[in-house]
Amino acid sequence: MLIGTACTLLTAAGLGISVLVARRRRYAAALRLAAISLLPVGLAMTGVVRFVVNMTFNPVAWAGFGVLGLAVVLFLSGRLAEGKGRGRDAAPASAGSAAPAGLPRGRRTSGRKAVGGATGGGAAGTGDDFSDIEAILKKHGI
């Protein structure tokens, strides 16, 4: 009974404030405030408020929250441990290759050296790169 009275008073106060806001011709804000003001009565009528109040003073409910929290921590730590295990297995496989596997042997160097022509790419490799650039420049009339 006390819960219903408190929720009704909260709703009445909120609706009164929304009427004052509507008088200032701020109708959208008044509608939002009225919607929020109706929540306490709606929650009291559905029994949600009574459930929350009864749960607040129940030590078994708090122990249940502790068990749920422990379950979440265990689940997340299991996923974290699984992720670290994958990292160890994948590291030796990728440590042997210095470049991506899709590149030919002669082109497994950094892009900066290949453009400069200082690596095994030779003049043919740099000529291909510059021919693409020249084609783009000619296309734009530069």
mmCIF file of N, CA and C in Angstrom:
data_model
loop_
_atom_site.group_PDB
_atom_site.id
_atom_site.type_symbol
_atom_site.label_atom_id
_atom_site.label_comp_id
_atom_site.label_asym_id
_atom_site.label_seq_id
_atom_site.Cartn_x
_atom_site.Cartn_y
_atom_site.Cartn_z
ATOM 1 N N MET A 1 0.821 -1.182 0.000
ATOM 2 C CA MET A 1 0.000 0.000 0.000
ATOM 3 C C MET A 1 0.868 1.250 0.000
ATOM 4 N N LEU A 2 1.932 1.227 0.785
ATOM 5 C CA LEU A 2 2.831 2.373 0.845
ATOM 6 C C LEU A 2 3.553 2.567 -0.480
ATOM 7 N N ILE A 3 3.905 1.463 -1.140
ATOM 8 C CA ILE A 3 4.589 1.543 -2.426
ATOM 9 C C ILE A 3 3.679 2.190 -3.465
ATOM 10 N N GLY A 4 2.422 1.797 -3.518
ATOM 11 C CA GLY A 4 1.467 2.363 -4.468
ATOM 12 C C GLY A 4 1.255 3.850 -4.240
ATOM 13 N N THR A 5 1.198 4.253 -2.969
ATOM 14 C CA THR A 5 1.006 5.667 -2.643
ATOM 15 C C THR A 5 2.212 6.496 -3.078
ATOM 16 N N ALA A 6 3.407 6.001 -2.802
ATOM 17 C CA ALA A 6 4.619 6.732 -3.171
ATOM 18 C C ALA A 6 4.729 6.857 -4.692
ATOM 19 N N CYS A 7 4.420 5.794 -5.408
ATOM 20 C CA CYS A 7 4.488 5.848 -6.872
ATOM 21 C C CYS A 7 3.430 6.783 -7.444
ATOM 22 N N THR A 8 2.247 6.801 -6.845
ATOM 23 C CA THR A 8 1.194 7.705 -7.303
ATOM 24 C C THR A 8 1.591 9.152 -7.072
ATOM 25 N N LEU A 9 2.209 9.458 -5.939
ATOM 26 C CA LEU A 9 2.665 10.824 -5.676
ATOM 27 C C LEU A 9 3.758 11.247 -6.659
ATOM 28 N N LEU A 10 4.681 10.348 -6.966
ATOM 29 C CA LEU A 10 5.720 10.657 -7.956
ATOM 30 C C LEU A 10 5.110 10.938 -9.331
ATOM 31 N N THR A 11 4.127 10.147 -9.710
ATOM 32 C CA THR A 11 3.479 10.343 -11.001
ATOM 33 C C THR A 11 2.719 11.658 -11.038
ATOM 34 N N ALA A 12 1.994 11.968 -9.968
ATOM 35 C CA ALA A 12 1.226 13.222 -9.915
ATOM 36 C C ALA A 12 2.165 14.427 -10.004
ATOM 37 N N ALA A 13 3.276 14.377 -9.291
ATOM 38 C CA ALA A 13 4.237 15.489 -9.334
ATOM 39 C C ALA A 13 4.821 15.635 -10.738
ATOM 40 N N GLY A 14 5.167 14.536 -11.367
ATOM 41 C CA GLY A 14 5.720 14.586 -12.720
ATOM 42 C C GLY A 14 4.723 15.114 -13.731
ATOM 43 N N LEU A 15 3.457 14.712 -13.607
ATOM 44 C CA LEU A 15 2.442 15.208 -14.529
ATOM 45 C C LEU A 15 2.180 16.694 -14.312
ATOM 46 N N GLY A 16 2.235 17.134 -13.058
ATOM 47 C CA GLY A 16 2.078 18.566 -12.779
ATOM 48 C C GLY A 16 3.200 19.381 -13.412
ATOM 49 N N ILE A 17 4.416 18.887 -13.317
ATOM 50 C CA ILE A 17 5.561 19.584 -13.931
ATOM 51 C C ILE A 17 5.421 19.570 -15.453
ATOM 52 N N SER A 18 4.925 18.472 -16.011
ATOM 53 C CA SER A 18 4.765 18.422 -17.465
ATOM 54 C C SER A 18 3.696 19.405 -17.946
ATOM 55 N N VAL A 19 2.655 19.656 -17.140
ATOM 56 C CA VAL A 19 1.664 20.677 -17.494
ATOM 57 C C VAL A 19 2.312 22.052 -17.502
ATOM 58 N N LEU A 20 3.162 22.334 -16.521
ATOM 59 C CA LEU A 20 3.855 23.629 -16.489
ATOM 60 C C LEU A 20 4.788 23.794 -17.693
ATOM 61 N N VAL A 21 5.437 22.736 -18.090
ATOM 62 C CA VAL A 21 6.318 22.790 -19.250
ATOM 63 C C VAL A 21 5.492 22.994 -20.528
ATOM 64 N N ALA A 22 4.312 22.379 -20.598
ATOM 65 C CA ALA A 22 3.450 22.538 -21.776
ATOM 66 C C ALA A 22 2.933 23.964 -21.890
ATOM 67 N N ARG A 23 2.716 24.658 -20.782
ATOM 68 C CA ARG A 23 2.267 26.054 -20.817
ATOM 69 C C ARG A 23 3.316 26.961 -21.443
ATOM 70 N N ARG A 24 4.578 26.556 -21.387
ATOM 71 C CA ARG A 24 5.657 27.340 -22.005
ATOM 72 C C ARG A 24 5.792 27.013 -23.491
ATOM 73 N N ARG A 25 4.834 26.244 -24.015
ATOM 74 C CA ARG A 25 4.781 25.842 -25.424
ATOM 75 C C ARG A 25 5.959 24.944 -25.813
ATOM 76 N N ARG A 26 6.431 24.162 -24.887
ATOM 77 C CA ARG A 26 7.453 23.158 -25.167
ATOM 78 C C ARG A 26 6.768 21.792 -25.095
ATOM 79 N N TYR A 27 5.962 21.530 -26.129
ATOM 80 C CA TYR A 27 5.089 20.363 -26.108
ATOM 81 C C TYR A 27 5.855 19.041 -26.194
ATOM 82 N N ALA A 28 6.915 19.008 -26.961
ATOM 83 C CA ALA A 28 7.682 17.760 -27.087
ATOM 84 C C ALA A 28 8.315 17.386 -25.747
ATOM 85 N N ALA A 29 8.872 18.378 -25.063
ATOM 86 C CA ALA A 29 9.471 18.112 -23.756
ATOM 87 C C ALA A 29 8.401 17.720 -22.742
ATOM 88 N N ALA A 30 7.223 18.341 -22.845
ATOM 89 C CA ALA A 30 6.129 18.013 -21.924
ATOM 90 C C ALA A 30 5.647 16.585 -22.138
ATOM 91 N N LEU A 31 5.573 16.152 -23.385
ATOM 92 C CA LEU A 31 5.155 14.769 -23.657
ATOM 93 C C LEU A 31 6.171 13.763 -23.125
ATOM 94 N N ARG A 32 7.457 14.057 -23.322
ATOM 95 C CA ARG A 32 8.487 13.146 -22.796
ATOM 96 C C ARG A 32 8.433 13.082 -21.278
ATOM 97 N N LEU A 33 8.239 14.231 -20.632
ATOM 98 C CA LEU A 33 8.163 14.271 -19.172
ATOM 99 C C LEU A 33 6.936 13.533 -18.659
ATOM 100 N N ALA A 34 5.802 13.658 -19.372
ATOM 101 C CA ALA A 34 4.593 12.935 -18.972
ATOM 102 C C ALA A 34 4.796 11.429 -19.105
ATOM 103 N N ALA A 35 5.477 11.010 -20.162
ATOM 104 C CA ALA A 35 5.740 9.580 -20.351
ATOM 105 C C ALA A 35 6.610 9.034 -19.229
ATOM 106 N N ILE A 36 7.638 9.794 -18.870
ATOM 107 C CA ILE A 36 8.516 9.352 -17.783
ATOM 108 C C ILE A 36 7.777 9.373 -16.449
ATOM 109 N N SER A 37 6.864 10.321 -16.286
ATOM 110 C CA SER A 37 6.117 10.429 -15.036
ATOM 111 C C SER A 37 5.171 9.264 -14.824
ATOM 112 N N LEU A 38 4.704 8.665 -15.883
ATOM 113 C CA LEU A 38 3.776 7.537 -15.752
ATOM 114 C C LEU A 38 4.473 6.223 -15.413
ATOM 115 N N LEU A 39 5.790 6.183 -15.522
ATOM 116 C CA LEU A 39 6.523 4.945 -15.246
ATOM 117 C C LEU A 39 6.361 4.424 -13.815
ATOM 118 N N PRO A 40 6.452 5.265 -12.758
ATOM 119 C CA PRO A 40 6.319 4.700 -11.409
ATOM 120 C C PRO A 40 4.995 3.998 -11.161
ATOM 121 N N VAL A 41 3.884 4.578 -11.631
ATOM 122 C CA VAL A 41 2.580 3.943 -11.421
ATOM 123 C C VAL A 41 2.491 2.657 -12.231
ATOM 124 N N GLY A 42 2.992 2.680 -13.460
ATOM 125 C CA GLY A 42 2.965 1.475 -14.282
ATOM 126 C C GLY A 42 3.788 0.351 -13.668
ATOM 127 N N LEU A 43 4.961 0.689 -13.147
ATOM 128 C CA LEU A 43 5.799 -0.340 -12.505
ATOM 129 C C LEU A 43 5.163 -0.859 -11.223
ATOM 130 N N ALA A 44 4.486 0.025 -10.476
ATOM 131 C CA ALA A 44 3.813 -0.419 -9.248
ATOM 132 C C ALA A 44 2.638 -1.324 -9.587
ATOM 133 N N MET A 45 1.918 -1.006 -10.646
ATOM 134 C CA MET A 45 0.757 -1.817 -11.022
ATOM 135 C C MET A 45 1.160 -3.204 -11.523
ATOM 136 N N THR A 46 2.293 -3.313 -12.177
ATOM 137 C CA THR A 46 2.727 -4.618 -12.681
ATOM 138 C C THR A 46 3.407 -5.468 -11.617
ATOM 139 N N GLY A 47 3.780 -4.869 -10.488
ATOM 140 C CA GLY A 47 4.410 -5.620 -9.417
ATOM 141 C C GLY A 47 5.927 -5.588 -9.456
ATOM 142 N N VAL A 48 6.496 -4.858 -10.382
ATOM 143 C CA VAL A 48 7.946 -4.790 -10.492
ATOM 144 C C VAL A 48 8.543 -4.105 -9.260
ATOM 145 N N VAL A 49 7.892 -3.052 -8.799
ATOM 146 C CA VAL A 49 8.415 -2.310 -7.648
ATOM 147 C C VAL A 49 8.394 -3.191 -6.402
ATOM 148 N N ARG A 50 7.313 -3.920 -6.208
ATOM 149 C CA ARG A 50 7.217 -4.813 -5.041
ATOM 150 C C ARG A 50 8.300 -5.892 -5.112
ATOM 151 N N PHE A 51 8.537 -6.425 -6.305
ATOM 152 C CA PHE A 51 9.577 -7.433 -6.491
ATOM 153 C C PHE A 51 10.953 -6.871 -6.132
ATOM 154 N N VAL A 52 11.231 -5.650 -6.589
ATOM 155 C CA VAL A 52 12.537 -5.049 -6.324
ATOM 156 C C VAL A 52 12.701 -4.759 -4.832
ATOM 157 N N VAL A 53 11.650 -4.261 -4.191
ATOM 158 C CA VAL A 53 11.730 -3.960 -2.758
ATOM 159 C C VAL A 53 11.914 -5.240 -1.957
ATOM 160 N N ASN A 54 11.190 -6.290 -2.291
ATOM 161 C CA ASN A 54 11.334 -7.565 -1.571
ATOM 162 C C ASN A 54 12.708 -8.181 -1.807
ATOM 163 N N MET A 55 13.247 -7.992 -3.009
ATOM 164 C CA MET A 55 14.548 -8.550 -3.314
ATOM 165 C C MET A 55 15.659 -7.777 -2.595
ATOM 166 N N THR A 56 15.472 -6.491 -2.407
ATOM 167 C CA THR A 56 16.498 -5.659 -1.785
ATOM 168 C C THR A 56 16.807 -6.121 -0.370
ATOM 169 N N PHE A 57 15.812 -6.526 0.354
ATOM 170 C CA PHE A 57 16.013 -6.921 1.753
ATOM 171 C C PHE A 57 16.132 -8.429 1.922
ATOM 172 N N ASN A 58 16.367 -9.156 0.861
ATOM 173 C CA ASN A 58 16.461 -10.603 0.913
ATOM 174 C C ASN A 58 17.922 -11.024 0.719
ATOM 175 N N PRO A 59 18.561 -11.610 1.747
ATOM 176 C CA PRO A 59 19.964 -12.001 1.613
ATOM 177 C C PRO A 59 20.187 -13.118 0.587
ATOM 178 N N VAL A 60 19.210 -13.965 0.367
ATOM 179 C CA VAL A 60 19.354 -15.031 -0.622
ATOM 180 C C VAL A 60 19.451 -14.425 -2.030
ATOM 181 N N ALA A 61 18.696 -13.361 -2.276
ATOM 182 C CA ALA A 61 18.765 -12.694 -3.580
ATOM 183 C C ALA A 61 20.151 -12.104 -3.799
ATOM 184 N N TRP A 62 20.735 -11.509 -2.778
ATOM 185 C CA TRP A 62 22.078 -10.932 -2.911
ATOM 186 C C TRP A 62 23.125 -12.027 -3.105
ATOM 187 N N ALA A 63 22.937 -13.170 -2.465
ATOM 188 C CA ALA A 63 23.836 -14.298 -2.698
ATOM 189 C C ALA A 63 23.701 -14.787 -4.145
ATOM 190 N N GLY A 64 22.483 -14.754 -4.679
ATOM 191 C CA GLY A 64 22.269 -15.126 -6.073
ATOM 192 C C GLY A 64 23.002 -14.188 -7.026
ATOM 193 N N PHE A 65 22.984 -12.874 -6.720
ATOM 194 C CA PHE A 65 23.736 -11.924 -7.542
ATOM 195 C C PHE A 65 25.233 -12.210 -7.460
ATOM 196 N N GLY A 66 25.701 -12.605 -6.293
ATOM 197 C CA GLY A 66 27.114 -12.958 -6.150
ATOM 198 C C GLY A 66 27.483 -14.169 -6.996
ATOM 199 N N VAL A 67 26.613 -15.176 -6.997
ATOM 200 C CA VAL A 67 26.853 -16.378 -7.798
ATOM 201 C C VAL A 67 26.838 -16.034 -9.288
ATOM 202 N N LEU A 68 25.899 -15.172 -9.707
ATOM 203 C CA LEU A 68 25.857 -14.751 -11.113
ATOM 204 C C LEU A 68 27.120 -13.983 -11.495
ATOM 205 N N GLY A 69 27.589 -13.124 -10.618
ATOM 206 C CA GLY A 69 28.819 -12.380 -10.878
ATOM 207 C C GLY A 69 30.017 -13.309 -10.990
ATOM 208 N N LEU A 70 30.091 -14.298 -10.123
ATOM 209 C CA LEU A 70 31.167 -15.278 -10.186
ATOM 210 C C LEU A 70 31.121 -16.067 -11.493
ATOM 211 N N ALA A 71 29.919 -16.405 -11.940
ATOM 212 C CA ALA A 71 29.779 -17.134 -13.204
ATOM 213 C C ALA A 71 30.283 -16.293 -14.375
ATOM 214 N N VAL A 72 29.975 -14.998 -14.377
ATOM 215 C CA VAL A 72 30.432 -14.115 -15.460
ATOM 216 C C VAL A 72 31.953 -14.004 -15.436
ATOM 217 N N VAL A 73 32.539 -13.855 -14.246
ATOM 218 C CA VAL A 73 33.997 -13.734 -14.134
ATOM 219 C C VAL A 73 34.678 -15.018 -14.615
ATOM 220 N N LEU A 74 34.142 -16.165 -14.233
ATOM 221 C CA LEU A 74 34.721 -17.436 -14.680
ATOM 222 C C LEU A 74 34.608 -17.607 -16.191
ATOM 223 N N PHE A 75 33.470 -17.218 -16.752
ATOM 224 C CA PHE A 75 33.281 -17.331 -18.193
ATOM 225 C C PHE A 75 34.262 -16.442 -18.945
ATOM 226 N N LEU A 76 34.400 -15.202 -18.510
ATOM 227 C CA LEU A 76 35.305 -14.277 -19.189
ATOM 228 C C LEU A 76 36.769 -14.686 -19.028
ATOM 229 N N SER A 77 37.135 -15.202 -17.854
ATOM 230 C CA SER A 77 38.519 -15.642 -17.672
ATOM 231 C C SER A 77 38.808 -16.881 -18.511
ATOM 232 N N GLY A 78 37.826 -17.740 -18.709
ATOM 233 C CA GLY A 78 38.005 -18.896 -19.587
ATOM 234 C C GLY A 78 38.211 -18.474 -21.029
ATOM 235 N N ARG A 79 37.466 -17.462 -21.480
ATOM 236 C CA ARG A 79 37.655 -16.967 -22.847
ATOM 237 C C ARG A 79 38.997 -16.275 -22.991
ATOM 238 N N LEU A 80 39.435 -15.570 -21.941
ATOM 239 C CA LEU A 80 40.728 -14.892 -21.989
ATOM 240 C C LEU A 80 41.858 -15.918 -22.053
ATOM 241 N N ALA A 81 41.757 -16.976 -21.248
ATOM 242 C CA ALA A 81 42.787 -18.022 -21.265
ATOM 243 C C ALA A 81 42.798 -18.740 -22.613
ATOM 244 N N GLU A 82 41.651 -18.942 -23.213
ATOM 245 C CA GLU A 82 41.577 -19.591 -24.512
ATOM 246 C C GLU A 82 42.220 -18.712 -25.582
ATOM 247 N N GLY A 83 42.020 -17.414 -25.505
ATOM 248 C CA GLY A 83 42.614 -16.495 -26.473
ATOM 249 C C GLY A 83 44.121 -16.461 -26.365
ATOM 250 N N LYS A 84 44.665 -16.508 -25.153
ATOM 251 C CA LYS A 84 46.120 -16.516 -24.986
ATOM 252 C C LYS A 84 46.719 -17.816 -25.481
ATOM 253 N N GLY A 85 46.012 -18.904 -25.355
ATOM 254 C CA GLY A 85 46.497 -20.187 -25.853
ATOM 255 C C GLY A 85 46.609 -20.194 -27.362
ATOM 256 N N ARG A 86 45.683 -19.539 -28.046
ATOM 257 C CA ARG A 86 45.739 -19.450 -29.499
ATOM 258 C C ARG A 86 46.915 -18.610 -29.946
ATOM 259 N N GLY A 87 47.238 -17.584 -29.185
ATOM 260 C CA GLY A 87 48.347 -16.702 -29.543
ATOM 261 C C GLY A 87 49.672 -17.449 -29.535
ATOM 262 N N ARG A 88 49.859 -18.365 -28.613
ATOM 263 C CA ARG A 88 51.104 -19.135 -28.539
ATOM 264 C C ARG A 88 51.208 -20.098 -29.715
ATOM 265 N N ASP A 89 50.087 -20.691 -30.116
ATOM 266 C CA ASP A 89 50.115 -21.639 -31.230
ATOM 267 C C ASP A 89 50.347 -20.925 -32.556
ATOM 268 N N ALA A 90 49.828 -19.728 -32.709
ATOM 269 C CA ALA A 90 49.923 -19.011 -33.984
ATOM 270 C C ALA A 90 51.265 -18.302 -34.139
ATOM 271 N N ALA A 91 51.956 -17.993 -33.053
ATOM 272 C CA ALA A 91 53.205 -17.230 -33.130
ATOM 273 C C ALA A 91 54.318 -17.984 -33.870
ATOM 274 N N PRO A 92 54.590 -19.278 -33.604
ATOM 275 C CA PRO A 92 55.664 -19.948 -34.326
ATOM 276 C C PRO A 92 55.380 -20.063 -35.822
ATOM 277 N N ALA A 93 54.153 -20.191 -36.217
ATOM 278 C CA ALA A 93 53.830 -20.338 -37.631
ATOM 279 C C ALA A 93 54.105 -19.053 -38.389
ATOM 280 N N SER A 94 53.846 -17.912 -37.776
ATOM 281 C CA SER A 94 54.036 -16.652 -38.483
ATOM 282 C C SER A 94 55.442 -16.092 -38.294
ATOM 283 N N ALA A 95 56.210 -16.614 -37.351
ATOM 284 C CA ALA A 95 57.552 -16.076 -37.108
ATOM 285 C C ALA A 95 58.528 -16.470 -38.210
ATOM 286 N N GLY A 96 58.283 -17.562 -38.921
ATOM 287 C CA GLY A 96 59.215 -18.027 -39.937
ATOM 288 C C GLY A 96 59.186 -17.203 -41.203
ATOM 289 N N SER A 97 58.075 -16.586 -41.523
ATOM 290 C CA SER A 97 57.998 -15.824 -42.769
ATOM 291 C C SER A 97 58.101 -14.343 -42.465
ATOM 292 N N ALA A 98 58.946 -13.655 -43.208
ATOM 293 C CA ALA A 98 59.156 -12.227 -42.991
ATOM 294 C C ALA A 98 58.153 -11.397 -43.751
ATOM 295 N N ALA A 99 57.534 -11.941 -44.805
ATOM 296 C CA ALA A 99 56.588 -11.191 -45.621
ATOM 297 C C ALA A 99 55.353 -12.054 -45.848
ATOM 298 N N PRO A 100 54.291 -11.469 -46.360
ATOM 299 C CA PRO A 100 53.100 -12.259 -46.653
ATOM 300 C C PRO A 100 53.394 -13.349 -47.675
ATOM 301 N N ALA A 101 52.680 -14.449 -47.555
ATOM 302 C CA ALA A 101 52.968 -15.611 -48.389
ATOM 303 C C ALA A 101 52.581 -15.396 -49.844
ATOM 304 N N GLY A 102 51.724 -14.444 -50.153
ATOM 305 C CA GLY A 102 51.261 -14.239 -51.508
ATOM 306 C C GLY A 102 52.289 -13.572 -52.405
ATOM 307 N N LEU A 103 53.353 -12.987 -51.881
ATOM 308 C CA LEU A 103 54.347 -12.301 -52.694
ATOM 309 C C LEU A 103 55.400 -13.273 -53.200
ATOM 310 N N PRO A 104 55.930 -13.050 -54.401
ATOM 311 C CA PRO A 104 57.018 -13.897 -54.877
ATOM 312 C C PRO A 104 58.287 -13.671 -54.064
ATOM 313 N N ARG A 105 59.235 -14.588 -54.164
ATOM 314 C CA ARG A 105 60.448 -14.533 -53.354
ATOM 315 C C ARG A 105 61.233 -13.252 -53.584
ATOM 316 N N GLY A 106 61.361 -12.803 -54.811
ATOM 317 C CA GLY A 106 62.165 -11.616 -55.112
ATOM 318 C C GLY A 106 61.527 -10.329 -54.598
ATOM 319 N N ARG A 107 60.220 -10.345 -54.304
ATOM 320 C CA ARG A 107 59.513 -9.132 -53.906
ATOM 321 C C ARG A 107 59.208 -9.092 -52.413
ATOM 322 N N ARG A 108 59.823 -9.924 -51.588
ATOM 323 C CA ARG A 108 59.551 -9.962 -50.154
ATOM 324 C C ARG A 108 60.355 -8.923 -49.404
ATOM 325 N N THR A 109 60.261 -7.697 -49.824
ATOM 326 C CA THR A 109 60.937 -6.595 -49.151
ATOM 327 C C THR A 109 59.924 -5.517 -48.885
ATOM 328 N N SER A 110 60.344 -4.502 -48.183
ATOM 329 C CA SER A 110 59.409 -3.422 -47.895
ATOM 330 C C SER A 110 59.135 -2.638 -49.160
ATOM 331 N N GLY A 111 57.995 -1.989 -49.215
ATOM 332 C CA GLY A 111 57.581 -1.253 -50.392
ATOM 333 C C GLY A 111 58.479 -0.060 -50.668
ATOM 334 N N ARG A 112 59.067 0.552 -49.675
ATOM 335 C CA ARG A 112 59.905 1.737 -49.866
ATOM 336 C C ARG A 112 61.169 1.390 -50.658
ATOM 337 N N LYS A 113 61.776 0.263 -50.366
ATOM 338 C CA LYS A 113 62.992 -0.120 -51.089
ATOM 339 C C LYS A 113 62.665 -0.530 -52.517
ATOM 340 N N ALA A 114 61.521 -1.168 -52.738
ATOM 341 C CA ALA A 114 61.158 -1.625 -54.071
ATOM 342 C C ALA A 114 60.896 -0.440 -54.987
ATOM 343 N N VAL A 115 60.325 0.620 -54.483
ATOM 344 C CA VAL A 115 60.061 1.792 -55.310
ATOM 345 C C VAL A 115 61.361 2.470 -55.663
ATOM 346 N N GLY A 116 62.306 2.512 -54.739
ATOM 347 C CA GLY A 116 63.591 3.152 -55.000
ATOM 348 C C GLY A 116 64.459 2.355 -55.942
ATOM 349 N N GLY A 117 64.195 1.096 -56.148
ATOM 350 C CA GLY A 117 64.970 0.277 -57.054
ATOM 351 C C GLY A 117 66.224 -0.284 -56.416
ATOM 352 N N ALA A 118 66.367 -0.241 -55.116
ATOM 353 C CA ALA A 118 67.577 -0.707 -54.454
ATOM 354 C C ALA A 118 67.531 -2.182 -54.150
ATOM 355 N N THR A 119 66.403 -2.854 -54.411
ATOM 356 C CA THR A 119 66.294 -4.271 -54.091
ATOM 357 C C THR A 119 66.282 -5.085 -55.361
ATOM 358 N N GLY A 120 65.988 -6.377 -55.229
ATOM 359 C CA GLY A 120 66.017 -7.288 -56.358
ATOM 360 C C GLY A 120 64.878 -7.075 -57.337
ATOM 361 N N GLY A 121 63.993 -6.119 -57.106
ATOM 362 C CA GLY A 121 62.886 -5.876 -58.015
ATOM 363 C C GLY A 121 63.366 -5.392 -59.360
ATOM 364 N N GLY A 122 64.437 -4.644 -59.433
ATOM 365 C CA GLY A 122 65.029 -4.187 -60.679
ATOM 366 C C GLY A 122 64.240 -3.063 -61.309
ATOM 367 N N ALA A 123 64.637 -2.718 -62.531
ATOM 368 C CA ALA A 123 64.009 -1.612 -63.240
ATOM 369 C C ALA A 123 62.615 -1.976 -63.699
ATOM 370 N N ALA A 124 62.360 -3.255 -63.952
ATOM 371 C CA ALA A 124 61.043 -3.657 -64.420
ATOM 372 C C ALA A 124 60.002 -3.424 -63.340
ATOM 373 N N GLY A 125 60.366 -3.684 -62.080
ATOM 374 C CA GLY A 125 59.425 -3.491 -60.984
ATOM 375 C C GLY A 125 59.098 -2.027 -60.790
ATOM 376 N N THR A 126 60.097 -1.163 -60.865
ATOM 377 C CA THR A 126 59.836 0.259 -60.664
ATOM 378 C C THR A 126 59.160 0.854 -61.878
ATOM 379 N N GLY A 127 59.444 0.335 -63.071
ATOM 380 C CA GLY A 127 58.800 0.837 -64.275
ATOM 381 C C GLY A 127 57.302 0.573 -64.253
ATOM 382 N N ASP A 128 56.894 -0.596 -63.749
ATOM 383 C CA ASP A 128 55.475 -0.915 -63.645
ATOM 384 C C ASP A 128 54.775 0.039 -62.692
ATOM 385 N N ASP A 129 55.439 0.339 -61.575
ATOM 386 C CA ASP A 129 54.858 1.242 -60.600
ATOM 387 C C ASP A 129 54.680 2.635 -61.187
ATOM 388 N N PHE A 130 55.687 3.110 -61.899
ATOM 389 C CA PHE A 130 55.615 4.466 -62.441
ATOM 390 C C PHE A 130 54.685 4.543 -63.641
ATOM 391 N N SER A 131 54.537 3.455 -64.401
ATOM 392 C CA SER A 131 53.629 3.487 -65.548
ATOM 393 C C SER A 131 52.185 3.639 -65.081
ATOM 394 N N ASP A 132 51.849 3.027 -63.954
ATOM 395 C CA ASP A 132 50.513 3.195 -63.396
ATOM 396 C C ASP A 132 50.280 4.645 -62.989
ATOM 397 N N ILE A 133 51.276 5.220 -62.361
ATOM 398 C CA ILE A 133 51.162 6.611 -61.919
ATOM 399 C C ILE A 133 51.059 7.535 -63.121
ATOM 400 N N GLU A 134 51.862 7.286 -64.159
ATOM 401 C CA GLU A 134 51.809 8.116 -65.366
ATOM 402 C C GLU A 134 50.449 8.020 -66.033
ATOM 403 N N ALA A 135 49.860 6.835 -66.053
ATOM 404 C CA ALA A 135 48.547 6.661 -66.668
ATOM 405 C C ALA A 135 47.484 7.455 -65.912
ATOM 406 N N ILE A 136 47.573 7.459 -64.594
ATOM 407 C CA ILE A 136 46.615 8.214 -63.793
ATOM 408 C C ILE A 136 46.782 9.698 -64.036
ATOM 409 N N LEU A 137 48.026 10.161 -64.089
ATOM 410 C CA LEU A 137 48.279 11.588 -64.330
ATOM 411 C C LEU A 137 47.796 12.007 -65.719
ATOM 412 N N LYS A 138 48.015 11.191 -66.740
ATOM 413 C CA LYS A 138 47.564 11.504 -68.094
ATOM 414 C C LYS A 138 46.036 11.528 -68.160
ATOM 415 N N LYS A 139 45.407 10.655 -67.414
ATOM 416 C CA LYS A 139 43.957 10.589 -67.389
ATOM 417 C C LYS A 139 43.362 11.895 -66.867
ATOM 418 N N HIS A 140 44.020 12.482 -65.878
ATOM 419 C CA HIS A 140 43.556 13.747 -65.289
ATOM 420 C C HIS A 140 44.134 14.974 -65.997
ATOM 421 N N GLY A 141 44.923 14.777 -67.041
ATOM 422 C CA GLY A 141 45.459 15.881 -67.828
ATOM 423 C C GLY A 141 46.597 16.609 -67.154
ATOM 424 N N ILE A 142 47.343 15.939 -66.340
ATOM 425 C CA ILE A 142 48.478 16.564 -65.642
ATOM 426 C C ILE A 142 49.765 16.152 -66.307
#
